[in-house]
Amino acid sequence: CPLSGAAYLPEYKGQLCRVTKATEIGKESLGLRISMSQFR
């Protein structure tokens, strides 16, 4: 999991991270992106 740093076995791919409950296990990501337009 890129947010929590938790590591999972391959058979958990596609499931929801049990730590953050916000990310999909095995999904590639670019990271958190924040823009000023989100705060308007």
mmCIF file of C-alpha atoms in Angstrom:
data_model
loop_
_atom_site.group_PDB
_atom_site.id
_atom_site.type_symbol
_atom_site.label_atom_id
_atom_site.label_comp_id
_atom_site.label_asym_id
_atom_site.label_seq_id
_atom_site.Cartn_x
_atom_site.Cartn_y
_atom_site.Cartn_z
ATOM 1 C CA CYS A 1 0.000 0.000 0.000
ATOM 2 C CA PRO A 2 1.563 3.319 -1.014
ATOM 3 C CA LEU A 3 -0.156 5.226 1.810
ATOM 4 C CA SER A 4 0.512 2.930 4.781
ATOM 5 C CA GLY A 5 3.544 0.997 3.543
ATOM 6 C CA ALA A 6 1.761 -2.307 4.219
ATOM 7 C CA ALA A 7 2.889 -5.250 2.094
ATOM 8 C CA TYR A 8 0.528 -7.947 0.819
ATOM 9 C CA LEU A 9 0.915 -11.326 -0.870
ATOM 10 C CA PRO A 10 -0.023 -11.499 -4.575
ATOM 11 C CA GLU A 11 -3.323 -13.296 -3.846
ATOM 12 C CA TYR A 12 -4.654 -10.094 -2.190
ATOM 13 C CA LYS A 13 -4.289 -8.075 -5.410
ATOM 14 C CA GLY A 14 -7.447 -6.138 -6.247
ATOM 15 C CA GLN A 15 -8.730 -6.061 -2.658
ATOM 16 C CA LEU A 16 -9.042 -2.994 -0.439
ATOM 17 C CA CYS A 17 -6.067 -2.219 1.845
ATOM 18 C CA ARG A 18 -7.005 -3.345 5.366
ATOM 19 C CA VAL A 19 -4.955 -0.560 6.976
ATOM 20 C CA THR A 20 -6.110 2.541 5.095
ATOM 21 C CA LYS A 21 -9.358 1.198 3.605
ATOM 22 C CA ALA A 22 -8.699 3.749 0.843
ATOM 23 C CA THR A 23 -6.382 2.047 -1.654
ATOM 24 C CA GLU A 24 -6.547 -1.014 -3.875
ATOM 25 C CA ILE A 25 -3.830 -3.623 -3.312
ATOM 26 C CA GLY A 26 -1.544 -4.022 -6.326
ATOM 27 C CA LYS A 27 -2.745 -0.866 -8.073
ATOM 28 C CA GLU A 28 -0.042 1.380 -9.518
ATOM 29 C CA SER A 29 -0.323 5.005 -8.472
ATOM 30 C CA LEU A 30 1.391 8.318 -9.089
ATOM 31 C CA GLY A 31 0.940 9.490 -5.502
ATOM 32 C CA LEU A 32 -1.190 12.141 -3.883
ATOM 33 C CA ARG A 33 -1.829 15.159 -6.063
ATOM 34 C CA ILE A 34 -3.145 18.390 -4.598
ATOM 35 C CA SER A 35 -4.064 21.490 -6.559
ATOM 36 C CA MET A 36 -5.245 24.889 -5.351
ATOM 37 C CA SER A 37 -8.553 24.442 -7.201
ATOM 38 C CA GLN A 38 -9.497 21.754 -4.661
ATOM 39 C CA PHE A 39 -9.583 24.370 -1.895
ATOM 40 C CA ARG A 40 -11.914 26.865 -3.588
#
